[in-house]
Tab-separated table of C-alpha atoms in Angstrom:
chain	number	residue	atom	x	y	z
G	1	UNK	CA	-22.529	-3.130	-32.486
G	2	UNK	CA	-25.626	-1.869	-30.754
G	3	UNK	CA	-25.345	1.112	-28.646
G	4	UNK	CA	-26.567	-0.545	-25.723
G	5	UNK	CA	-24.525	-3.354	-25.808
G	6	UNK	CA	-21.281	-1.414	-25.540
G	7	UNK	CA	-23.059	0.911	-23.248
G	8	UNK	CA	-23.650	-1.785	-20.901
G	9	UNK	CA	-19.148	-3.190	-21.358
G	10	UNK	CA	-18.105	0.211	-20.877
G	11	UNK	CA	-20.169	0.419	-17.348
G	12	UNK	CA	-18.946	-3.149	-16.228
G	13	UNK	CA	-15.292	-1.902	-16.818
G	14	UNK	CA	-15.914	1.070	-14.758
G	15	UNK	CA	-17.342	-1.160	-11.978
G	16	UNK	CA	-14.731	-3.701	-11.976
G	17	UNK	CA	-11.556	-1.405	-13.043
G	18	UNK	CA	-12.412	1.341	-10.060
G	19	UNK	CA	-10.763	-0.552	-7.591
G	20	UNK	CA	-7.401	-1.677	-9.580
G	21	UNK	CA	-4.020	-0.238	-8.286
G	22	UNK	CA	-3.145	1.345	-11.435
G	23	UNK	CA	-4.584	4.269	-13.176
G	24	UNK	CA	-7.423	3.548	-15.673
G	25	UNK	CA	-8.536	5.472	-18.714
G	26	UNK	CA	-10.848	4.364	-21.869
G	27	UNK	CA	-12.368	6.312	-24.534
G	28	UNK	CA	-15.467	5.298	-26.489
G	29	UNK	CA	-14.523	5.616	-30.910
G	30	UNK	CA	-15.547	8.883	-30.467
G	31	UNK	CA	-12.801	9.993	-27.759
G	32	UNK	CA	-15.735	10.378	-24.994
G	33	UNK	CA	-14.145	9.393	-21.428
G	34	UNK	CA	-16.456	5.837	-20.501
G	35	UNK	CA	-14.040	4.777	-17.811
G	36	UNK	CA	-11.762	6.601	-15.581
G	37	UNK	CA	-11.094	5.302	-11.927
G	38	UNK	CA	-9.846	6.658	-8.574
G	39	UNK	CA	-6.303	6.016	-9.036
G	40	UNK	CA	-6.135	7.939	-12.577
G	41	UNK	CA	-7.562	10.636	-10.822
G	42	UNK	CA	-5.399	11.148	-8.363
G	43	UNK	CA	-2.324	11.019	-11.600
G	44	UNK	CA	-3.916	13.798	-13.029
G	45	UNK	CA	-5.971	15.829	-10.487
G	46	UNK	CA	-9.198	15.120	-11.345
G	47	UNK	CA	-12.305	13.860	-9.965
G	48	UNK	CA	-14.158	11.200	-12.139
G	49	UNK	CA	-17.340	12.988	-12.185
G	50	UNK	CA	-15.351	15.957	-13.748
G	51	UNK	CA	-13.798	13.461	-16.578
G	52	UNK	CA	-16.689	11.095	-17.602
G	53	UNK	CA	-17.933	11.603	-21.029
G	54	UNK	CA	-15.805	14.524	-21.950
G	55	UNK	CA	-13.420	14.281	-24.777
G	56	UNK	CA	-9.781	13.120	-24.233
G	57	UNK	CA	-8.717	16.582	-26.187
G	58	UNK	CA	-10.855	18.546	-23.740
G	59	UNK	CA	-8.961	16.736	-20.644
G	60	UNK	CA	-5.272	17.125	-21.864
G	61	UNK	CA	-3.337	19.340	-23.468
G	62	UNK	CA	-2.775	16.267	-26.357
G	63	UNK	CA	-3.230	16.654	-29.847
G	64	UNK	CA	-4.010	13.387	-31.734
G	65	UNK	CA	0.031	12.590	-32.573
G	66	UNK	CA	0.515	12.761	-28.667
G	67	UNK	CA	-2.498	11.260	-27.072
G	68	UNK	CA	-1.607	7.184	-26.975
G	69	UNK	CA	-5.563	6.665	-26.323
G	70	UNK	CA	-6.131	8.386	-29.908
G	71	UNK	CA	-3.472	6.302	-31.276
G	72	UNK	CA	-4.615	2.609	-29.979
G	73	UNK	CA	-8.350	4.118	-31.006
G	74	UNK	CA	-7.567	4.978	-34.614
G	75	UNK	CA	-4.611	2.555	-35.695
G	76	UNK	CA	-6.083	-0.513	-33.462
G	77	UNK	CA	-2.711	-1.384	-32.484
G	78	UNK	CA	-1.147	-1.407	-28.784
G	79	UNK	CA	1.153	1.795	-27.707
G	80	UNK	CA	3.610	1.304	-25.109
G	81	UNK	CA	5.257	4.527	-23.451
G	82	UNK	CA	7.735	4.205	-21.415
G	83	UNK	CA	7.792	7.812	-20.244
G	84	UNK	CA	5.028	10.388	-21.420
G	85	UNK	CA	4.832	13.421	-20.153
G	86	UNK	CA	1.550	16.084	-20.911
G	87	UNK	CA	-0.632	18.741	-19.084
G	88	UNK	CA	-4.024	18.375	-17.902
G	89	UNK	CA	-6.109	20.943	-18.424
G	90	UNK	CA	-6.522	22.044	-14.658
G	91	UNK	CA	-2.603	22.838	-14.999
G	92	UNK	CA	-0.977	19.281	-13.803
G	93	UNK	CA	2.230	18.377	-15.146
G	94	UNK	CA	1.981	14.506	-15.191
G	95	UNK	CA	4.858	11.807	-15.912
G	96	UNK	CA	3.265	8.387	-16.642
G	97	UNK	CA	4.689	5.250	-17.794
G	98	UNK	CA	1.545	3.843	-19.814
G	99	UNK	CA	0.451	1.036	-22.471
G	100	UNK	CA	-3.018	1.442	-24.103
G	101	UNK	CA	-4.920	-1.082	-26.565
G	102	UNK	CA	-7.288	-0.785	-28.423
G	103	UNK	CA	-11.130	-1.953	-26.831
G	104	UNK	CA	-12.425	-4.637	-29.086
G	105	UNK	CA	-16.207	-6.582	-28.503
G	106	UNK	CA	-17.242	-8.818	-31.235
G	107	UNK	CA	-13.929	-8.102	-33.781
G	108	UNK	CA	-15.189	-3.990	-33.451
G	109	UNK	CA	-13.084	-1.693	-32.056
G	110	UNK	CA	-15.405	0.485	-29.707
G	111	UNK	CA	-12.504	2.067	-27.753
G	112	UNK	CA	-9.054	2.112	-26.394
G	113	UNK	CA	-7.690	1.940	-22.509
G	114	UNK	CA	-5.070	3.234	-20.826
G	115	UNK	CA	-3.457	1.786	-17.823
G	116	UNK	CA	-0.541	4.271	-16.649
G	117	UNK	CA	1.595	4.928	-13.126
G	118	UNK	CA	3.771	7.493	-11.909
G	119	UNK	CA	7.290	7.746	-13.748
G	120	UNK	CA	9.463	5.963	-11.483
G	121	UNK	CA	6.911	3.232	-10.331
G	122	UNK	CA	6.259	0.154	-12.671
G	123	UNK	CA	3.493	-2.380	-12.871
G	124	UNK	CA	3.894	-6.002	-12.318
G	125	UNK	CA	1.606	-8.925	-11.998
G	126	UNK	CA	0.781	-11.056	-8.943
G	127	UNK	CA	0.405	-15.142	-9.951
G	128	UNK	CA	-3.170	-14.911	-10.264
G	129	UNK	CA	-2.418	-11.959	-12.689
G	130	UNK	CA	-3.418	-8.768	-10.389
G	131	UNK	CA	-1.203	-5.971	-11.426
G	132	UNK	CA	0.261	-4.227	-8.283
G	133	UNK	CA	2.579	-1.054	-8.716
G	134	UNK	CA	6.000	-1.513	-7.401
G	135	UNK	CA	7.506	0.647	-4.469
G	136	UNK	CA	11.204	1.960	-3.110
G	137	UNK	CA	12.620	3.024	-0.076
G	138	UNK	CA	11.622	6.284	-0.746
G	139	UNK	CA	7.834	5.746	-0.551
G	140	UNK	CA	8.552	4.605	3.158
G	141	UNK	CA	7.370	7.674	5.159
G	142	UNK	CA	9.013	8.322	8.467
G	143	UNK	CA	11.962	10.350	10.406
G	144	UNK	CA	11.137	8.798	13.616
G	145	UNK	CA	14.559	6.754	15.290
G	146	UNK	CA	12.540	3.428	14.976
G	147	UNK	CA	11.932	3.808	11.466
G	148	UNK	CA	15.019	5.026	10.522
G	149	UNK	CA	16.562	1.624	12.304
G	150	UNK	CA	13.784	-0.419	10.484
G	151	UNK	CA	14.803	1.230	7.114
G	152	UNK	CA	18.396	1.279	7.327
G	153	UNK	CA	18.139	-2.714	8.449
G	154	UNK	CA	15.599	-3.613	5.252
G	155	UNK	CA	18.519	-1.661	2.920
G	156	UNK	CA	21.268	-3.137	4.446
G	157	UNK	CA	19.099	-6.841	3.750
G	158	UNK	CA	18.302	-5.780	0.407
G	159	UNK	CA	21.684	-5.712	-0.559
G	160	UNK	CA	22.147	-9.955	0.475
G	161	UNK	CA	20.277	-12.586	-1.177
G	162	UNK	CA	19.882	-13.898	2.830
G	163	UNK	CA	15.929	-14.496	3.766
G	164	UNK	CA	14.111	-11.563	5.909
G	165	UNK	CA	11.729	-11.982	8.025
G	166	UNK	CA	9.566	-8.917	8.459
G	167	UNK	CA	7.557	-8.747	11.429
G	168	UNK	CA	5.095	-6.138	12.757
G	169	UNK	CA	1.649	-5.104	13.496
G	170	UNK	CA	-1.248	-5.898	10.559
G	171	UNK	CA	-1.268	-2.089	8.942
G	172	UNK	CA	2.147	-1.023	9.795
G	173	UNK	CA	3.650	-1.727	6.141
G	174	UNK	CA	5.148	-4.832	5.646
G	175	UNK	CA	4.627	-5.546	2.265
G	176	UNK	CA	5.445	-2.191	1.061
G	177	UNK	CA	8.804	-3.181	2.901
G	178	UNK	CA	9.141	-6.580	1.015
G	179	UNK	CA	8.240	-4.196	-2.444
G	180	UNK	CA	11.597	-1.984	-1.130
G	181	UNK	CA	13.752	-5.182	-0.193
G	182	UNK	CA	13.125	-6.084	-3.738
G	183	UNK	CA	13.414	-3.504	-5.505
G	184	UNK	CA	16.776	-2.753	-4.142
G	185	UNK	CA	18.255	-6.239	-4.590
G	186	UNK	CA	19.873	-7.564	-7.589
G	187	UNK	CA	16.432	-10.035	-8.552
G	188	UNK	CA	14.718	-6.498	-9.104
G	189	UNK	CA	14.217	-7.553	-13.041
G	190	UNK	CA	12.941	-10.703	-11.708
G	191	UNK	CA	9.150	-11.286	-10.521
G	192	UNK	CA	7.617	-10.006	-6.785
G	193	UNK	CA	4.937	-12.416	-5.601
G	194	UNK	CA	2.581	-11.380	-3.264
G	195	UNK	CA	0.478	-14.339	-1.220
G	196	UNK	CA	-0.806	-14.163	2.395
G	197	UNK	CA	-0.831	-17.452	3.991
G	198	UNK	CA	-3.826	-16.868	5.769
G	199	UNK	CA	-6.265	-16.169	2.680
G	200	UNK	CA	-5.212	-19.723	1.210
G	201	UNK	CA	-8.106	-22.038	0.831
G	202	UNK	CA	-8.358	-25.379	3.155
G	203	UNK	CA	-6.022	-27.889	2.202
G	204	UNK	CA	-4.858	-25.635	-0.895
G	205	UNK	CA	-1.650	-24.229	0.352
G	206	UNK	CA	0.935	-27.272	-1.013
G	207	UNK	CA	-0.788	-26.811	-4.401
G	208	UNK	CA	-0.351	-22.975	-4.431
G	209	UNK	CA	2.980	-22.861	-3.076
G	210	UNK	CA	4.346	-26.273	-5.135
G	211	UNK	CA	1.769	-26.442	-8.503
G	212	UNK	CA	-0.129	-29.298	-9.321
G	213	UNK	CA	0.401	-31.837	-12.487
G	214	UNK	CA	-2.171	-33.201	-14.556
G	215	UNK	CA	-3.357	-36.889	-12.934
G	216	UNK	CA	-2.228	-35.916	-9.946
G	217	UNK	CA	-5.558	-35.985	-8.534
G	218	UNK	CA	-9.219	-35.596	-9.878
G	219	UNK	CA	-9.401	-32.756	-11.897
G	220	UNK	CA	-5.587	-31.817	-11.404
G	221	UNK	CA	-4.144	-29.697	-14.112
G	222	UNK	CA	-0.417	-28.710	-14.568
G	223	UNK	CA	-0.072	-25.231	-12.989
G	224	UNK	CA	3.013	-23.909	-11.600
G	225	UNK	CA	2.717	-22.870	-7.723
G	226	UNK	CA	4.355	-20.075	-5.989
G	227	UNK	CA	7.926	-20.965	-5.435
G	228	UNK	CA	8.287	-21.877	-9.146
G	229	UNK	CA	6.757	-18.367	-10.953
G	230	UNK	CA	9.050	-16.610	-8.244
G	231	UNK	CA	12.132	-18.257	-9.626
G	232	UNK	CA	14.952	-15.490	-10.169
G	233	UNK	CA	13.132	-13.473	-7.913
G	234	UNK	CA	11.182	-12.685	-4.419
G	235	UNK	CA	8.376	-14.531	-3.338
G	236	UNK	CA	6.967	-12.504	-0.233
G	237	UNK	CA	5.282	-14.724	2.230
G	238	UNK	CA	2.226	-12.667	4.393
G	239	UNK	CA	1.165	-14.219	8.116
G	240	UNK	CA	3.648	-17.327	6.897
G	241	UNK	CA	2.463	-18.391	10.769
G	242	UNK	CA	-0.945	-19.443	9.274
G	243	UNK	CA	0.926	-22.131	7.271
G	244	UNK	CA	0.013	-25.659	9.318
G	245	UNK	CA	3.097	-27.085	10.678
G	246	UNK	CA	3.338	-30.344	7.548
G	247	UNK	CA	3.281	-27.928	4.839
G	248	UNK	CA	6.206	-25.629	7.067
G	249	UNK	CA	7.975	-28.817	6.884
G	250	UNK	CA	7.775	-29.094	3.355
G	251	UNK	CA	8.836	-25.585	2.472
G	252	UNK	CA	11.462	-26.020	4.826
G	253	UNK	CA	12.800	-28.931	2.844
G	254	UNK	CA	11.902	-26.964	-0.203
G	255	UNK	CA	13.806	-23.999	0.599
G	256	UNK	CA	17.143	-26.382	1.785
G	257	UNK	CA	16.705	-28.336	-1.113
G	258	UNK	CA	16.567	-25.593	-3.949
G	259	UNK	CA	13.581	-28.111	-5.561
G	260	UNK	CA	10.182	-28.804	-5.289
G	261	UNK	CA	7.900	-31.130	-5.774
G	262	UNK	CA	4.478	-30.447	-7.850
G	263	UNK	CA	2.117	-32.673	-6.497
G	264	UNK	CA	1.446	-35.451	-9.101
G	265	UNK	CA	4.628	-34.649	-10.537
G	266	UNK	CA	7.371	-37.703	-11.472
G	267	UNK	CA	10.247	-35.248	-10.799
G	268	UNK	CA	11.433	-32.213	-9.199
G	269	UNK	CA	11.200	-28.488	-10.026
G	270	UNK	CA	14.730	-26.529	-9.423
G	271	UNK	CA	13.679	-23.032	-8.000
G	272	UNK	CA	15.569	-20.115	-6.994
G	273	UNK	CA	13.005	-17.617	-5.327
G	274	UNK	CA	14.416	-15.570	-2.655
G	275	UNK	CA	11.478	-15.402	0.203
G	276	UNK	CA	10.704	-12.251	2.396
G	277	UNK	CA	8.415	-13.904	4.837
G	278	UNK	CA	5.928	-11.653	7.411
G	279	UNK	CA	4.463	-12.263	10.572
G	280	UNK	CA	2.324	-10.012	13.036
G	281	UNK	CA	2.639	-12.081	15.834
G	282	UNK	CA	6.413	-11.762	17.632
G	283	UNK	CA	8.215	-15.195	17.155
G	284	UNK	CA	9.155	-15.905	20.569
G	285	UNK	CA	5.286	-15.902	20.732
G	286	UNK	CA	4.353	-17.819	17.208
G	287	UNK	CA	6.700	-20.937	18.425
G	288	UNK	CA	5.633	-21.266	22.427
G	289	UNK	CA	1.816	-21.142	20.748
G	290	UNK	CA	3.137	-23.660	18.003
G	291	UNK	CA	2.026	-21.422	15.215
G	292	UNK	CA	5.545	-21.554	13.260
G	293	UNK	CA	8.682	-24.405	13.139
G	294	UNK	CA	11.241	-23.284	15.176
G	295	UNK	CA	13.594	-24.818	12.000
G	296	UNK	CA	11.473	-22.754	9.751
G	297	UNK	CA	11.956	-19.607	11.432
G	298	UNK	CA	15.786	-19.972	11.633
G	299	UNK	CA	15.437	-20.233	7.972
G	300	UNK	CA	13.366	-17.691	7.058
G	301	UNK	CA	14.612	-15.513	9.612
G	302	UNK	CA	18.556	-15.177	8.844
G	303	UNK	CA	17.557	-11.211	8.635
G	304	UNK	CA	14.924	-10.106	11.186
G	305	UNK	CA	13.472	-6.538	10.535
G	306	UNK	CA	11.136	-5.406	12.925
G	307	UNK	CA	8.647	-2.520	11.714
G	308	UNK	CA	7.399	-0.122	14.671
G	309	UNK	CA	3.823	0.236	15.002
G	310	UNK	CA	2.514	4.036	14.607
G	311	UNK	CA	1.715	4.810	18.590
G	312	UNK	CA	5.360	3.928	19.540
G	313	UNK	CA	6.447	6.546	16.649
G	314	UNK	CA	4.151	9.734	16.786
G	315	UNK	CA	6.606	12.318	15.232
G	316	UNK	CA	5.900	10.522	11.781
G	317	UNK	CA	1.982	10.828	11.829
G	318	UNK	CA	1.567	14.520	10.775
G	319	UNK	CA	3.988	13.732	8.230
G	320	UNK	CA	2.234	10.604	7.063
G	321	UNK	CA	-1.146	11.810	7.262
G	322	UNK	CA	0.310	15.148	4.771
G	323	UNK	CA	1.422	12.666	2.381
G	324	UNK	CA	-2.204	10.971	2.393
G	325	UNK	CA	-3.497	14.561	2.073
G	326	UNK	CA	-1.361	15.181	-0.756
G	327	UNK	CA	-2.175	11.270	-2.696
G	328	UNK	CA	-6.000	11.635	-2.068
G	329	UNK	CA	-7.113	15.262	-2.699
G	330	UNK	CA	-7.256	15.491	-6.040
G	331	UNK	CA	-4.788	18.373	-6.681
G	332	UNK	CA	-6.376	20.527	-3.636
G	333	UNK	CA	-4.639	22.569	-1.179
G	334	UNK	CA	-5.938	20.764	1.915
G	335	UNK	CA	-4.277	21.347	5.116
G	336	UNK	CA	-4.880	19.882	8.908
G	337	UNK	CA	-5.864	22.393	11.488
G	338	UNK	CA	-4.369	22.362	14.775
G	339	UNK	CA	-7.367	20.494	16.551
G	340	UNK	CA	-6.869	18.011	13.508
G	341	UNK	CA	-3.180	17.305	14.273
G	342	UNK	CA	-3.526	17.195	18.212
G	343	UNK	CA	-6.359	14.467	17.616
G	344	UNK	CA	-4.116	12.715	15.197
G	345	UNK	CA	-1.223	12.576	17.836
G	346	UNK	CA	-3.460	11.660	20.582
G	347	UNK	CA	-5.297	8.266	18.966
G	348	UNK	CA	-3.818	5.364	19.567
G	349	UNK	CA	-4.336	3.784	15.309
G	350	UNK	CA	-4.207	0.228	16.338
G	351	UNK	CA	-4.464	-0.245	12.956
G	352	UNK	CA	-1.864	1.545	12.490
G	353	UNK	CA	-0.608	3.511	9.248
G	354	UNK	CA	-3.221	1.781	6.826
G	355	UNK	CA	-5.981	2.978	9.414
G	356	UNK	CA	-4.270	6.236	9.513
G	357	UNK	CA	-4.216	6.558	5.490
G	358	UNK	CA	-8.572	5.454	5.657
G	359	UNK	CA	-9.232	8.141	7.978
G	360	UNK	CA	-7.549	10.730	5.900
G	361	UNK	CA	-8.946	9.487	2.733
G	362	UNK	CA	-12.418	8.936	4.009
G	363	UNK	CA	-12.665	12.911	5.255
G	364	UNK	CA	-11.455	14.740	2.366
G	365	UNK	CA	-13.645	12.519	0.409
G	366	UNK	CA	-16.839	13.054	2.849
G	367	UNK	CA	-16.230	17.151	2.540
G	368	UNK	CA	-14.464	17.562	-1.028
G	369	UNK	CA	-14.876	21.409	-1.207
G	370	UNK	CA	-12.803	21.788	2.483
G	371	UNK	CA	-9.288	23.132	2.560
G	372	UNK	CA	-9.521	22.471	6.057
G	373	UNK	CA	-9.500	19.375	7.844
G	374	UNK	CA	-10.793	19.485	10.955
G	375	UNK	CA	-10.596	16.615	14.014
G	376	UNK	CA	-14.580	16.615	14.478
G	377	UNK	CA	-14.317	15.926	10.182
G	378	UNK	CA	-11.258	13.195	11.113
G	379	UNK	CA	-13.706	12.245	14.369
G	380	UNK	CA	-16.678	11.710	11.407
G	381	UNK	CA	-14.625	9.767	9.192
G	382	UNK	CA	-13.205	6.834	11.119
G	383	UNK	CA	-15.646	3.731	11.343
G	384	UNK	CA	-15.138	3.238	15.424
G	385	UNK	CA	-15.054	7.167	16.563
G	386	UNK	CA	-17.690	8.382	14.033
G	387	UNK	CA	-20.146	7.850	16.468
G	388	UNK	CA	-20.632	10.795	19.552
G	389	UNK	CA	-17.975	12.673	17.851
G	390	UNK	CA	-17.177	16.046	19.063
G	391	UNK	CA	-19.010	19.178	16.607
G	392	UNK	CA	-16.690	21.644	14.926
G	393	UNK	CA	-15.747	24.412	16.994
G	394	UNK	CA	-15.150	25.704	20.666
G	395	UNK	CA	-15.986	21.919	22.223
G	396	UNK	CA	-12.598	20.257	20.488
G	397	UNK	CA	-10.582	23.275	21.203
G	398	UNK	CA	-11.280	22.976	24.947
G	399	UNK	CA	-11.003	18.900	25.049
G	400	UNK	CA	-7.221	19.652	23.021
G	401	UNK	CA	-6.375	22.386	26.212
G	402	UNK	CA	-7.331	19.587	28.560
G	403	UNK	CA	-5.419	16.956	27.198
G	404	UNK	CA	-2.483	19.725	27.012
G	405	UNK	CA	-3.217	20.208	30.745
G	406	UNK	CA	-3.018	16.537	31.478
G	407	UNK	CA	0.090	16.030	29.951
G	408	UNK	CA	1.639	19.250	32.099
G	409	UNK	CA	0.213	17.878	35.348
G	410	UNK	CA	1.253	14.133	35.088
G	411	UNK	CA	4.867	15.738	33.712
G	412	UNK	CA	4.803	18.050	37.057
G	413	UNK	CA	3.259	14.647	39.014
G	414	UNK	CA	6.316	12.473	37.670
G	415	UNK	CA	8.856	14.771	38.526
G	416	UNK	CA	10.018	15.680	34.923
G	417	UNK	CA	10.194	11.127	34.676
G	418	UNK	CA	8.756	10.921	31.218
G	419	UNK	CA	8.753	6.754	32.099
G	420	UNK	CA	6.391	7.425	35.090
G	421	UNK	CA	4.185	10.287	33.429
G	422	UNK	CA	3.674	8.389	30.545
G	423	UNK	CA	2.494	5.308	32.703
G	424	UNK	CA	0.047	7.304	34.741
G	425	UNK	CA	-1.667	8.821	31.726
G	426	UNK	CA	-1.227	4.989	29.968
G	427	UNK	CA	0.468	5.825	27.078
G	428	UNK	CA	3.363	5.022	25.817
G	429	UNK	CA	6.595	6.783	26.510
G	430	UNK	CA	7.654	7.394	22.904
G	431	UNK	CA	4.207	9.877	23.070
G	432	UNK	CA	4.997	11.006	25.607
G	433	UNK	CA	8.475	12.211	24.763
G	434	UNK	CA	6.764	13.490	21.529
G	435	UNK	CA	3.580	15.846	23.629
G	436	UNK	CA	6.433	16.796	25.968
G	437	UNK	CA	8.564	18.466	23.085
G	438	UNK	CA	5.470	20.106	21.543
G	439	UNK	CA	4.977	21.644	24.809
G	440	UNK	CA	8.334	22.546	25.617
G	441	UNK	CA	8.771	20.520	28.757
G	442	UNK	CA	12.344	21.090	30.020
G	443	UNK	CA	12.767	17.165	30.064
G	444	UNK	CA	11.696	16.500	26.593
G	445	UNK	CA	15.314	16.773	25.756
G	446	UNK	CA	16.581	14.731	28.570
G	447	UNK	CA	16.293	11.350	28.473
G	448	UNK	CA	14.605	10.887	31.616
């Protein structure tokens, strides 16, 4: 095998493999780190420029009985660990569930790779084969009342094989919620399917959610849809609004029926897939704009679980935006300063929790040496504030006093009426009840 030539795999691997949701490791036949991408780093703590081209043995405190990459590299066989559990060298304790294979190009073997998660999440595939990493109940971040409600709704649905519908704001977690609904259910051996409604191509959606047979059309093959590979398990339905109103029809008789119909098929599929559908638009409003089947939604909707968007529950954003601190600093002590945390409160994230997460991510990334995190960095990092955003220093500290001060004077204006203060400063009343605590505003604890 030329040099090149496997020089050339190992960099297309990187460049695909970077963005997959699982950790990523491969070693060349000499043990030398080719590939390693973002989510392997955060696993073990490191950055990828600090593990590329080093040695496995100089990364981890392995030997070659322990390391499963030095296995799959000299035996050429698959290893499969269920639970492995080793020391980087920067002083991480890691748990990883992992398989690794051996790398082979033309009948060589020029490598091995690792794909590995957390202990306690697992991999699963997607039905066009993506692997996603499964989540619980306890990766849903929040102590605010509305998310307790939300939770302690999704657990109590988790525990029926009824429909849920799932509706909320795009960013505010639904499919993490569908992950928890069914991973808590009794189908959690079975598959979790993952398909937004919206992303379907034109006229595509009865062949991805039914399958196809071959001579059903030109060019038809006999591929399972949707509803079939969920069988036995959850098939989670994203923006299930986008869906025109013929093919609602026919997953409405689908889902009454227990059958479907591939097209070209001479007889019916039986299918058992329970379906956790999503919608950002409120119901009420998806029928009177004829976006969903009234009969569809009374279908799909026996269990309605509505997820709060982040403005309406401010208490849980410096805890959520620690967590993202935590997931994306690579093992650092970063903290948020008290500017940081003020600005955080004050935004209003229309996009909600995954916009949240981006900003985080995108700041310790843009000043990787900080332990720090300032709001002018938080300002710098977020694609619609980034621009005019306030320096570091005395000018944030005196635009966080005057925000304090119009909170006070609209409380004071208001009469202690955190309704009417709240209105006059247009914000909602949840922040407000949330700036009037961290002032210690007498009425904070009334419900006024």
């Amino acid at each position: 095998m030329e040099p090149s030539v496997a020089a050339d795999v190992w960099k297309l691997y990187q460049e695909i493999l970077e963005f997959a949701p699982v950790g990523v490791h491969a070693v060349d036949r000499d043990g030398r780190t080719r590939v390693y991408n973002r989510v392997m780093g955060e696993i073990d703590g490191y950055r990828p420029d600090e593990v590329l081209e080093k040695n496995v043995f100089e990364l981890y405190e392995l030997n070659e009985e322990t390391s499963t990459l030095w296995r799959a590299l000299k035996t050429g066989h698959p290893v499969q660990i269920d639970e492995q559990v080793y020391v980087a060298r920067n002083g991480r304790r890691v748990v990883t569930q992992n398989r690794t294979k051996p790398v082979v190009l033309a009948g060589e073997v020029i490598g091995a790779m690792e794909i590995a998660v957390p202990r306690g999440s697992r991999v699963t595939a997607d039905a066009d084969g993506r692997e996603r990493c499964r989540f619980s109940f306890e990766d849903i971040l929040g102590e605010s009342q509305a998310m307790r409600r939300a939770r302690d709704l999704a657990e109590r649905a988790a525990r029926t094989d009824l429909p849920v519908l799932l509706v909320g704001e795009t960013g505010t977690g639904k499919e993490l919620f569908a992950w928890a609904i069914h991973e808590a259910s009794t189908r959690k051996h079975g598959p979790f399917l993952a398909q937004n409604c919206a992303a379907w191509p034109e006229g595509l959606a009865e062949s991805v959610l039914f399958g196809t047979r071959r001579g059903g059309f030109t060019g038809a093959v006999d591929r399972a849809g949707v509803l079939e590979l969920a069988s036995g398990g959850t098939l989670f339905l994203d923006e299930v609004h986008a869906m025109s109103p013929a093919v609602q029809a026919k997953l409405l008789r689908a889902l009454q029926d227990g059958e479907i119909w591939p097209i070209g098929a001479r007889r019916s599929v039986q299918t058992d897939a329970r379906i956790v559908a999503a919608m950002n638009v409120p119901p009420r409003e998806a029928m009177a704009r004829g976006l969903l089947r009234p009969d569809l939604l009374y279908r799909i909707g026996a269990i309605a679980v509505h997820l709060p968007p982040l403005r309406q529950r401010p208490e849980d954003i410096p805890l959520l935006a620690r967590a993202f601190l935590r997931k994306y600093g690579n093992g650092r002590d970063a903290r948020l300063t008290s500017d940081a945390l003020a600005f955080l409160t004050n935004h209003d994230w229309p996009g909600n929790v995954r916009e949240l997460e981006q900003t985080v991510r995108s700041a310790l990334a843009l000043w990787p040496e900080a332990v720090e995190i300032t709001a002018a960095m938080l300002q710098s990092a977020h694609p619609l504030l980034a621009e005019g955003a306030p320096q570091e220093g005395a000018h944030v500290a005196r635009a966080d006093r005057l925000s304090d001060d119009a909170i006070r004077r609209a409380y004071e204006a208001a009469s202690g009426n955190l309704t009417r203060a709240a209105r006059s400063l247009g914000i909602s009343r949840q922040r407000m009840q949330y700036h009037a605590r961290r002032l210690g505003l007498r009425s904070a604890w009334q419900d006024t």
